[in-house]
mmCIF file of C-alpha atoms and ligand atoms in Angstrom:
data_model
loop_
_atom_site.group_PDB
_atom_site.id
_atom_site.type_symbol
_atom_site.label_atom_id
_atom_site.label_comp_id
_atom_site.label_asym_id
_atom_site.label_seq_id
_atom_site.Cartn_x
_atom_site.Cartn_y
_atom_site.Cartn_z
ATOM 1 C CA UNK A 1451 185.794 61.370 2.828
ATOM 2 C CA UNK A 1452 186.005 65.006 3.876
ATOM 3 C CA UNK A 1453 189.731 64.564 3.396
ATOM 4 C CA UNK A 1454 189.506 63.599 -0.254
ATOM 5 C CA UNK A 1455 190.548 66.078 -2.890
ATOM 6 C CA UNK A 1456 191.473 63.713 -5.661
ATOM 7 C CA UNK A 1457 188.341 62.276 -7.253
ATOM 8 C CA UNK A 1458 187.527 64.208 -10.400
ATOM 9 C CA UNK A 1459 186.210 62.898 -13.699
ATOM 10 C CA UNK A 1460 188.039 64.233 -16.780
ATOM 11 C CA UNK A 1461 184.770 65.798 -18.074
ATOM 12 C CA UNK A 1462 184.392 68.155 -15.176
ATOM 13 C CA UNK A 1463 188.063 68.842 -14.519
ATOM 14 C CA UNK A 1464 188.045 71.905 -16.801
ATOM 15 C CA UNK A 1465 184.894 73.281 -15.293
ATOM 16 C CA UNK A 1466 186.147 72.579 -11.788
ATOM 17 C CA UNK A 1467 189.410 74.394 -12.301
ATOM 18 C CA UNK A 1468 187.565 77.431 -13.639
ATOM 19 C CA UNK A 1469 185.417 77.755 -10.485
ATOM 20 C CA UNK A 1470 186.386 80.115 -7.637
ATOM 21 C CA UNK A 1471 188.030 78.201 -4.823
ATOM 22 C CA UNK A 1472 188.415 78.724 -1.067
ATOM 23 C CA UNK A 1473 190.129 76.804 1.671
ATOM 24 C CA UNK A 1474 187.516 74.526 3.239
ATOM 25 C CA UNK A 1475 186.769 73.738 6.885
ATOM 26 C CA UNK A 1476 188.678 70.454 6.802
ATOM 27 C CA UNK A 1477 191.375 70.241 4.172
ATOM 28 C CA UNK A 1478 189.601 69.689 0.907
ATOM 29 C CA UNK A 1479 188.897 72.921 -0.951
ATOM 30 C CA UNK A 1480 185.466 74.397 -1.544
ATOM 31 C CA UNK A 1481 184.370 75.478 -5.021
ATOM 32 C CA UNK A 1482 181.735 78.052 -5.841
ATOM 33 C CA UNK A 1483 179.269 76.643 -8.349
ATOM 34 C CA UNK A 1484 176.226 78.698 -9.357
ATOM 35 C CA UNK A 1485 176.294 80.684 -6.138
ATOM 36 C CA UNK A 1486 176.903 77.843 -3.669
ATOM 37 C CA UNK A 1487 180.010 76.343 -2.093
ATOM 38 C CA UNK A 1488 180.644 72.627 -2.639
ATOM 39 C CA UNK A 1489 183.334 70.199 -1.570
ATOM 40 C CA UNK A 1490 185.224 69.960 -4.841
ATOM 41 C CA UNK A 1491 185.248 66.157 -4.971
ATOM 42 C CA UNK A 1492 181.463 66.139 -4.580
ATOM 43 C CA UNK A 1493 180.767 68.293 -7.629
ATOM 44 C CA UNK A 1494 181.079 65.292 -9.906
ATOM 45 C CA UNK A 1495 178.055 63.750 -8.244
ATOM 46 C CA UNK A 1496 176.200 67.065 -8.259
ATOM 47 C CA UNK A 1497 176.621 67.336 -12.034
ATOM 48 C CA UNK A 1498 175.577 63.710 -12.538
ATOM 49 C CA UNK A 1499 172.570 64.135 -10.286
ATOM 50 C CA UNK A 1500 171.446 67.300 -12.052
ATOM 51 C CA UNK A 1501 171.700 65.691 -15.460
ATOM 52 C CA UNK A 1502 170.458 62.210 -14.791
ATOM 53 C CA UNK A 1503 168.307 62.012 -11.696
ATOM 54 C CA UNK A 1504 164.683 61.221 -12.474
ATOM 55 C CA UNK A 1505 162.318 61.626 -9.609
ATOM 56 C CA UNK A 1506 159.065 59.708 -9.312
ATOM 57 C CA UNK A 1507 156.015 61.945 -8.785
ATOM 58 C CA UNK A 1508 155.155 60.032 -5.616
ATOM 59 C CA UNK A 1509 158.647 60.480 -4.129
ATOM 60 C CA UNK A 1510 159.214 62.581 -1.034
ATOM 61 C CA UNK A 1511 162.558 64.319 -0.810
ATOM 62 C CA UNK A 1512 164.071 65.509 2.433
ATOM 63 C CA UNK A 1513 166.242 68.585 1.918
ATOM 64 C CA UNK A 1514 168.443 70.153 4.559
ATOM 65 C CA UNK A 1515 171.463 72.313 4.949
ATOM 66 C CA UNK A 1516 174.134 70.212 6.690
ATOM 67 C CA UNK A 1517 173.808 69.906 10.485
ATOM 68 C CA UNK A 1518 170.178 71.035 10.631
ATOM 69 C CA UNK A 1519 168.784 67.706 11.841
ATOM 70 C CA UNK A 1520 168.770 65.537 8.712
ATOM 71 C CA UNK A 1521 169.241 62.306 10.626
ATOM 72 C CA UNK A 1522 166.334 63.046 12.949
ATOM 73 C CA UNK A 1523 163.845 64.022 10.273
ATOM 74 C CA UNK A 1524 164.942 61.164 8.051
ATOM 75 C CA UNK A 1525 164.083 58.732 10.827
ATOM 76 C CA UNK A 1526 160.690 60.371 11.393
ATOM 77 C CA UNK A 1527 159.797 60.382 7.699
ATOM 78 C CA UNK A 1528 160.993 56.795 7.365
ATOM 79 C CA UNK A 1529 158.585 55.820 10.142
ATOM 80 C CA UNK A 1530 155.751 57.914 8.699
ATOM 81 C CA UNK A 1531 156.141 56.448 5.243
ATOM 82 C CA UNK A 1532 156.027 52.927 6.621
ATOM 83 C CA UNK A 1533 159.707 52.351 6.081
ATOM 84 C CA UNK A 1534 159.658 53.325 2.428
ATOM 85 C CA UNK A 1535 162.946 54.327 0.791
ATOM 86 C CA UNK A 1536 163.548 58.037 1.401
ATOM 87 C CA UNK A 1537 165.603 60.323 -0.588
ATOM 88 C CA UNK A 1538 167.609 63.033 1.096
ATOM 89 C CA UNK A 1539 169.797 65.799 -0.294
ATOM 90 C CA UNK A 1540 171.582 69.012 0.668
ATOM 91 C CA UNK A 1541 171.259 70.540 -2.824
ATOM 92 C CA UNK A 1542 170.128 74.171 -2.987
ATOM 93 C CA UNK A 1543 166.688 74.685 -4.577
ATOM 94 C CA UNK A 1544 168.122 76.335 -7.688
ATOM 95 C CA UNK A 1545 170.367 73.325 -8.284
ATOM 96 C CA UNK A 1546 167.795 70.586 -7.845
ATOM 97 C CA UNK A 1547 167.513 68.338 -10.895
ATOM 98 C CA UNK A 1548 164.850 69.561 -13.325
ATOM 99 C CA UNK A 1549 162.788 66.447 -12.773
ATOM 100 C CA UNK A 1550 162.440 67.309 -9.097
ATOM 101 C CA UNK A 1551 161.365 70.887 -9.668
ATOM 102 C CA UNK A 1552 158.973 70.015 -12.465
ATOM 103 C CA UNK A 1553 157.289 66.904 -11.115
ATOM 104 C CA UNK A 1554 154.615 66.560 -8.470
ATOM 105 C CA UNK A 1555 157.032 65.070 -5.953
ATOM 106 C CA UNK A 1556 157.054 66.689 -2.530
ATOM 107 C CA UNK A 1557 159.940 68.279 -0.641
ATOM 108 C CA UNK A 1558 160.329 68.579 3.101
ATOM 109 C CA UNK A 1559 162.875 71.258 3.923
ATOM 110 C CA UNK A 1560 164.414 71.431 7.385
ATOM 111 C CA UNK A 1561 166.438 74.410 8.566
ATOM 112 C CA UNK A 1562 167.816 75.486 11.915
ATOM 113 C CA UNK A 1563 168.838 78.545 13.875
ATOM 114 C CA UNK A 1564 172.072 79.642 12.125
ATOM 115 C CA UNK A 1565 174.043 80.002 15.372
ATOM 116 C CA UNK A 1566 173.332 76.399 16.420
ATOM 117 C CA UNK A 1567 173.886 75.230 12.848
ATOM 118 C CA UNK A 1568 177.265 76.925 12.819
ATOM 119 C CA UNK A 1569 178.332 75.387 16.135
ATOM 120 C CA UNK A 1570 177.107 71.948 15.091
ATOM 121 C CA UNK A 1571 178.989 72.292 11.804
ATOM 122 C CA UNK A 1572 182.139 73.476 13.541
ATOM 123 C CA UNK A 1573 182.144 70.448 15.861
ATOM 124 C CA UNK A 1574 181.365 68.070 13.043
ATOM 125 C CA UNK A 1575 184.022 69.209 10.616
ATOM 126 C CA UNK A 1576 186.642 69.472 13.332
ATOM 127 C CA UNK A 1577 186.400 65.706 13.700
ATOM 128 C CA UNK A 1578 187.670 65.283 10.161
ATOM 129 C CA UNK A 1579 190.614 67.640 10.375
ATOM 130 C CA UNK A 1580 194.020 66.024 10.314
ATOM 131 C CA UNK A 1581 195.626 65.904 13.748
ATOM 132 C CA UNK A 1582 198.494 68.182 12.794
ATOM 133 C CA UNK A 1583 196.054 70.947 11.827
ATOM 134 C CA UNK A 1584 194.161 70.883 15.133
ATOM 135 C CA UNK A 1585 190.728 72.417 15.487
ATOM 136 C CA UNK A 1586 189.575 75.115 13.105
ATOM 137 C CA UNK A 1587 189.822 78.269 15.257
ATOM 138 C CA UNK A 1588 186.254 79.249 16.105
ATOM 139 C CA UNK A 1589 186.741 82.810 14.869
ATOM 140 C CA UNK A 1590 188.098 81.560 11.568
ATOM 141 C CA UNK A 1591 185.035 79.330 11.198
ATOM 142 C CA UNK A 1592 182.792 82.272 12.065
ATOM 143 C CA UNK A 1593 184.465 84.422 9.410
ATOM 144 C CA UNK A 1594 183.884 81.703 6.848
ATOM 145 C CA UNK A 1595 180.262 81.107 7.872
ATOM 146 C CA UNK A 1596 179.442 84.825 7.886
ATOM 147 C CA UNK A 1597 181.150 85.163 4.513
ATOM 148 C CA UNK A 1598 178.871 82.424 3.154
ATOM 149 C CA UNK A 1599 181.734 79.934 2.865
ATOM 150 C CA UNK A 1600 180.397 76.687 4.273
ATOM 151 C CA UNK A 1601 179.461 73.400 2.647
ATOM 152 C CA UNK A 1602 176.318 74.108 0.533
ATOM 153 C CA UNK A 1603 176.499 77.703 1.767
ATOM 154 C CA UNK A 1604 175.818 80.572 1.874
ATOM 155 C CA UNK A 1605 173.507 79.258 4.559
ATOM 156 C CA UNK A 1606 171.010 82.120 4.080
ATOM 157 C CA UNK A 1607 170.715 81.537 0.336
ATOM 158 C CA UNK A 1608 170.089 77.831 0.920
ATOM 159 C CA UNK A 1609 167.283 78.611 3.360
ATOM 160 C CA UNK A 1610 165.847 81.452 1.291
ATOM 161 C CA UNK A 1611 165.591 79.300 -1.841
ATOM 162 C CA UNK A 1612 163.335 76.811 -0.085
ATOM 163 C CA UNK A 1613 161.468 79.436 1.914
ATOM 164 C CA UNK A 1614 160.465 81.154 -1.305
ATOM 165 C CA UNK A 1615 159.541 77.864 -2.971
ATOM 166 C CA UNK A 1616 157.449 76.909 0.042
ATOM 167 C CA UNK A 1617 155.618 80.266 0.038
ATOM 168 C CA UNK A 1618 154.864 79.908 -3.664
ATOM 169 C CA UNK A 1619 154.061 76.175 -3.645
ATOM 170 C CA UNK A 1620 153.002 75.171 -0.124
ATOM 171 C CA UNK A 1621 151.555 71.908 -1.407
ATOM 172 C CA UNK A 1622 154.971 70.941 -2.851
ATOM 173 C CA UNK A 1623 157.463 72.280 -0.304
ATOM 174 C CA UNK A 1624 157.001 72.029 3.451
ATOM 175 C CA UNK A 1625 159.274 74.374 5.384
ATOM 176 C CA UNK A 1626 160.158 73.130 8.847
ATOM 177 C CA UNK A 1627 162.414 74.544 11.561
ATOM 178 C CA UNK A 1628 164.449 72.346 13.906
ATOM 179 C CA UNK A 1629 163.347 74.558 16.820
ATOM 180 C CA UNK A 1630 159.662 73.952 15.993
ATOM 181 C CA UNK A 1631 160.369 70.237 15.909
ATOM 182 C CA UNK A 1632 162.011 70.387 19.325
ATOM 183 C CA UNK A 1633 159.280 72.595 20.822
ATOM 184 C CA UNK A 1634 156.416 70.274 19.881
ATOM 185 C CA UNK A 1635 157.563 67.214 17.975
ATOM 186 C CA UNK A 1636 154.121 65.644 18.119
ATOM 187 C CA UNK A 1637 152.439 68.573 16.351
ATOM 188 C CA UNK A 1638 155.170 68.633 13.697
ATOM 189 C CA UNK A 1639 154.972 64.890 13.107
ATOM 190 C CA UNK A 1640 151.251 65.261 12.483
ATOM 191 C CA UNK A 1641 151.945 68.194 10.172
ATOM 192 C CA UNK A 1642 154.423 66.018 8.245
ATOM 193 C CA UNK A 1643 151.899 63.193 7.987
ATOM 194 C CA UNK A 1644 149.242 65.603 6.663
ATOM 195 C CA UNK A 1645 151.688 67.042 4.132
ATOM 196 C CA UNK A 1646 152.626 63.561 2.945
ATOM 197 C CA UNK A 1647 148.962 62.910 2.255
ATOM 198 C CA UNK A 1648 148.817 60.201 4.937
ATOM 199 C CA UNK A 1649 147.241 61.889 7.980
ATOM 200 C CA UNK A 1650 146.914 59.807 11.131
ATOM 201 C CA UNK A 1651 143.455 58.311 11.486
ATOM 202 C CA UNK A 1652 141.409 58.343 14.690
ATOM 203 C CA UNK A 1653 142.561 54.898 15.689
ATOM 204 C CA UNK A 1654 146.240 55.729 15.200
ATOM 205 C CA UNK A 1655 145.791 58.862 17.258
ATOM 206 C CA UNK A 1656 144.100 56.839 20.006
ATOM 207 C CA UNK A 1657 146.509 53.909 20.029
ATOM 208 C CA UNK A 1658 149.669 56.006 20.483
ATOM 209 C CA UNK A 1659 151.183 55.707 16.990
ATOM 210 C CA UNK A 1660 152.466 59.291 17.148
ATOM 211 C CA UNK A 1661 154.024 58.782 20.577
ATOM 212 C CA UNK A 1662 155.640 55.560 19.324
ATOM 213 C CA UNK A 1663 157.301 57.451 16.467
ATOM 214 C CA UNK A 1664 158.478 60.164 18.858
ATOM 215 C CA UNK A 1665 160.031 57.582 21.169
ATOM 216 C CA UNK A 1666 161.630 55.645 18.330
ATOM 217 C CA UNK A 1667 163.147 58.789 16.798
ATOM 218 C CA UNK A 1668 164.181 60.518 20.015
ATOM 219 C CA UNK A 1669 167.798 61.600 20.337
ATOM 220 C CA UNK A 1670 168.408 59.098 23.153
ATOM 221 C CA UNK A 1671 166.900 56.191 21.298
ATOM 222 C CA UNK A 1672 168.496 56.868 17.920
ATOM 223 C CA UNK A 1673 171.938 57.611 19.325
ATOM 224 C CA UNK A 1674 171.894 54.486 21.511
ATOM 225 C CA UNK A 1675 170.839 52.087 18.753
ATOM 226 C CA UNK A 1676 173.440 49.563 17.683
ATOM 227 C CA UNK A 1677 173.443 50.666 14.030
ATOM 228 C CA UNK A 1678 174.199 54.229 15.039
ATOM 229 C CA UNK A 1679 176.830 53.285 17.572
ATOM 230 C CA UNK A 1680 178.817 51.074 15.224
ATOM 231 C CA UNK A 1681 177.498 51.599 11.646
ATOM 232 C CA UNK A 1682 178.829 53.806 8.874
ATOM 233 C CA UNK A 1683 177.304 55.923 6.118
ATOM 234 C CA UNK A 1684 178.080 55.019 2.477
ATOM 235 C CA UNK A 1685 180.640 57.871 2.582
ATOM 236 C CA UNK A 1686 182.511 56.052 5.338
ATOM 237 C CA UNK A 1687 181.495 58.515 8.052
ATOM 238 C CA UNK A 1688 180.593 56.769 11.300
ATOM 239 C CA UNK A 1689 176.913 57.151 12.199
ATOM 240 C CA UNK A 1690 177.784 58.109 15.758
ATOM 241 C CA UNK A 1691 179.273 61.366 14.417
ATOM 242 C CA UNK A 1692 175.730 62.480 13.578
ATOM 243 C CA UNK A 1693 174.718 62.670 17.226
ATOM 244 C CA UNK A 1694 176.164 65.270 19.533
ATOM 245 C CA UNK A 1695 173.705 67.068 21.848
ATOM 246 C CA UNK A 1696 170.567 67.710 19.846
ATOM 247 C CA UNK A 1697 169.696 70.860 21.793
ATOM 248 C CA UNK A 1698 168.403 74.303 20.959
ATOM 249 C CA UNK A 1699 170.615 77.229 21.967
ATOM 250 C CA UNK A 1700 173.834 75.279 22.569
ATOM 251 C CA UNK A 1701 175.747 78.041 20.747
ATOM 252 C CA UNK A 1702 175.909 80.076 23.969
ATOM 253 C CA UNK A 1703 178.312 77.496 25.384
ATOM 254 C CA UNK A 1704 180.840 78.250 22.647
ATOM 255 C CA UNK A 1705 180.322 81.781 21.368
ATOM 256 C CA UNK A 1706 180.336 85.171 23.032
ATOM 257 C CA UNK A 1707 177.266 87.411 22.701
ATOM 258 C CA UNK A 1708 179.247 89.511 20.177
ATOM 259 C CA UNK A 1709 179.971 86.486 18.012
ATOM 260 C CA UNK A 1710 176.292 85.566 18.112
ATOM 261 C CA UNK A 1711 175.387 89.111 17.113
ATOM 262 C CA UNK A 1712 177.644 88.835 14.087
ATOM 263 C CA UNK A 1713 175.647 85.892 12.768
ATOM 264 C CA UNK A 1714 172.364 87.622 13.668
ATOM 265 C CA UNK A 1715 173.487 90.759 11.829
ATOM 266 C CA UNK A 1716 174.389 88.928 8.632
ATOM 267 C CA UNK A 1717 171.177 86.903 8.728
ATOM 268 C CA UNK A 1718 168.992 89.955 9.335
ATOM 269 C CA UNK A 1719 170.575 91.721 6.408
ATOM 270 C CA UNK A 1720 170.287 88.729 4.073
ATOM 271 C CA UNK A 1721 166.769 87.696 5.097
ATOM 272 C CA UNK A 1722 165.454 91.257 5.023
ATOM 273 C CA UNK A 1723 162.123 91.435 3.235
ATOM 274 C CA UNK A 1724 161.648 87.662 3.085
ATOM 275 C CA UNK A 1725 159.376 87.437 6.118
ATOM 276 C CA UNK A 1726 161.660 84.716 7.515
ATOM 277 C CA UNK A 1727 163.132 85.060 10.996
ATOM 278 C CA UNK A 1728 165.162 82.810 13.278
HETATM 279 P P1 A3P B 1112 174.159 69.161 17.470
HETATM 280 O O1 A3P B 1112 175.519 69.089 16.855
HETATM 281 O O2 A3P B 1112 173.745 70.569 17.776
HETATM 282 O O3 A3P B 1112 173.986 68.260 18.632
HETATM 283 P P2 A3P B 1112 172.453 66.415 10.677
HETATM 284 O O4 A3P B 1112 171.735 65.117 10.933
HETATM 285 O O5 A3P B 1112 171.782 67.266 9.641
HETATM 286 O O6 A3P B 1112 173.902 66.203 10.444
HETATM 287 O O7 A3P B 1112 172.291 67.293 12.015
HETATM 288 C C1 A3P B 1112 173.020 66.963 13.161
HETATM 289 C C2 A3P B 1112 172.397 67.654 14.359
HETATM 290 O O8 A3P B 1112 171.146 67.036 14.674
HETATM 291 C C3 A3P B 1112 173.287 67.474 15.574
HETATM 292 O O9 A3P B 1112 173.100 68.658 16.355
HETATM 293 C C4 A3P B 1112 172.659 66.236 16.229
HETATM 294 O O10 A3P B 1112 172.989 66.069 17.574
HETATM 295 C C5 A3P B 1112 171.191 66.540 16.018
HETATM 296 N N1 A3P B 1112 170.330 65.346 16.125
HETATM 297 C C6 A3P B 1112 170.573 64.099 15.685
HETATM 298 N N2 A3P B 1112 169.558 63.275 15.999
HETATM 299 C C7 A3P B 1112 168.654 64.018 16.662
HETATM 300 C C8 A3P B 1112 167.383 63.722 17.276
HETATM 301 N N3 A3P B 1112 166.868 62.502 17.247
HETATM 302 N N4 A3P B 1112 166.729 64.735 17.865
HETATM 303 C C9 A3P B 1112 167.240 65.984 17.914
HETATM 304 N N5 A3P B 1112 168.436 66.315 17.361
HETATM 305 C C10 A3P B 1112 169.132 65.351 16.739
#
């Protein structure tokens, strides 16, 4: 689906063609809509979602920037909510449907160290590039990422939107970092349960419910499960593409210190004054 550049409804064709465009990471172009870059064929759904989506006040929405650990947290929340249907999106806070921002529904936002996010993204999108194009040169990807041109980017604006919302409405938006999840998954799972209004009771804590969720949602277990080895997402993407290494700090295996400093520099400048650090 990352190869598609043809699906546009007549209603949004005019709007689409008026939006600034950039070459994407695969081969479909990216379009800048209200400050964020979208795959152009996806904008149709973004418009529809903004206009029509009605959230239920008891819904919990998982929001992430791509490659920040969506699959992992989705599995954990699915287990915590007793296998209830879970909604997940990559939409920036400012572009969430009105009903989401104005109802009592809760949002769990997951972000990740930008250097690991970039490397994860680079690997992921490379898999969808046509053979004749080869890999996206890493430096070209870095230029794009540091220029804010990535799917749902600029990355910093995506993160800042939810960081601000979480500071202002901590009961509505829970801000979680992938690195915190990796450092102590058990503590974070309990934090998620508390936020969802379903804290673990004494008996659950004694009988190993938390540990069971950790085991079930571990990288090894999820990536080895049959559905993830052979299943596909509704977009046609194979589930196995969502599992690579699942480690913190893997960027050092691909980028020089100078390249890392470039991302750090941009992030420091953009996050300045927000109180947020990676
Ligand atoms: P890497 O590419 O760094 O390995 P998303 O689900 O948002 O697309 O994020 C994908 C990233 O999450 C990938 O990172 C993937 O390996 C990692 N991931 C997937 N399942 C995970 C798990 N159970 N625990 C930790 N990381 C996981």
